[in-house]
XYZ file of C-alpha atoms in Angstrom:
83
model
C 30.166 12.984 -28.251
C 27.707 10.432 -28.922
C 24.121 10.293 -26.980
C 23.184 7.492 -25.042
C 19.963 5.807 -25.636
C 17.970 5.740 -22.291
C 15.696 2.833 -23.694
C 19.102 1.056 -24.088
C 19.518 1.874 -20.420
C 16.070 0.789 -19.043
C 16.300 -2.611 -20.893
C 19.980 -3.045 -19.078
C 18.276 -2.118 -15.560
C 15.281 -4.458 -15.788
C 17.755 -7.069 -17.092
C 20.212 -6.628 -14.053
C 16.875 -6.708 -11.615
C 16.050 -9.894 -13.289
C 18.965 -11.781 -13.262
C 19.964 -10.595 -10.132
C 16.854 -12.004 -8.438
C 17.268 -14.886 -10.765
C 20.651 -15.817 -9.010
C 19.609 -14.638 -5.658
C 16.722 -17.624 -5.733
C 19.482 -20.136 -6.940
C 21.729 -19.303 -4.187
C 18.982 -19.107 -1.474
C 20.074 -22.655 -0.336
C 23.596 -22.447 -0.702
C 25.186 -21.911 2.509
C 27.742 -19.450 1.776
C 25.500 -17.582 -0.633
C 22.335 -17.287 1.252
C 22.951 -13.494 1.896
C 22.575 -12.957 -1.818
C 18.806 -13.601 -1.790
C 18.183 -11.448 1.640
C 15.938 -8.569 0.920
C 12.675 -6.891 1.283
C 9.001 -7.500 -0.395
C 6.524 -4.585 -0.451
C 3.358 -3.624 -2.611
C -0.360 -4.553 -2.335
C -1.174 -7.733 -0.197
C -4.293 -8.370 -1.948
C -5.008 -7.108 -5.655
C -7.435 -4.215 -6.047
C -10.404 -5.872 -7.970
C -12.912 -3.523 -10.007
C -15.913 -5.406 -10.898
C -17.869 -3.477 -13.646
C -20.552 -6.059 -14.220
C -19.298 -6.999 -17.716
C -15.622 -6.602 -17.268
C -13.414 -7.446 -13.830
C -10.148 -5.636 -13.595
C -7.456 -6.874 -10.961
C -4.765 -4.274 -10.163
C -1.850 -5.539 -8.149
C 1.754 -5.057 -7.607
C 4.593 -6.561 -5.683
C 8.633 -6.098 -5.619
C 10.796 -7.746 -4.034
C 14.430 -6.423 -3.786
C 17.400 -8.694 -2.897
C 20.915 -7.713 -2.321
C 21.649 -9.891 -5.757
C 19.200 -7.516 -7.735
C 20.513 -4.225 -6.105
C 24.090 -6.042 -7.591
C 22.661 -6.815 -10.862
C 21.615 -3.146 -11.245
C 24.855 -1.701 -10.192
C 26.452 -3.934 -12.747
C 23.966 -2.638 -15.519
C 24.953 0.852 -14.899
C 28.887 0.162 -15.009
C 28.463 -1.929 -18.051
C 26.094 0.739 -19.680
C 28.732 3.800 -18.779
C 31.441 1.648 -20.413
C 29.308 1.406 -23.876
């Protein structure tokens, strides 16, 4: 039995999220498929700024999860298990 690489799973999950989100944005204005873009966004509304005089650091994180990105993650896991 061969072991599966965790990095491959991570790359596949990230690509499933990105492709699912892209498909969700493309289908937002299609009447029968607009439900794929339904989701929730969470994170920092305004970024945190750390001003050190010489250096200014800005921290921010926002995640948007949609139905299409969840489907993309599920498909990525199924494909990973088939490998």
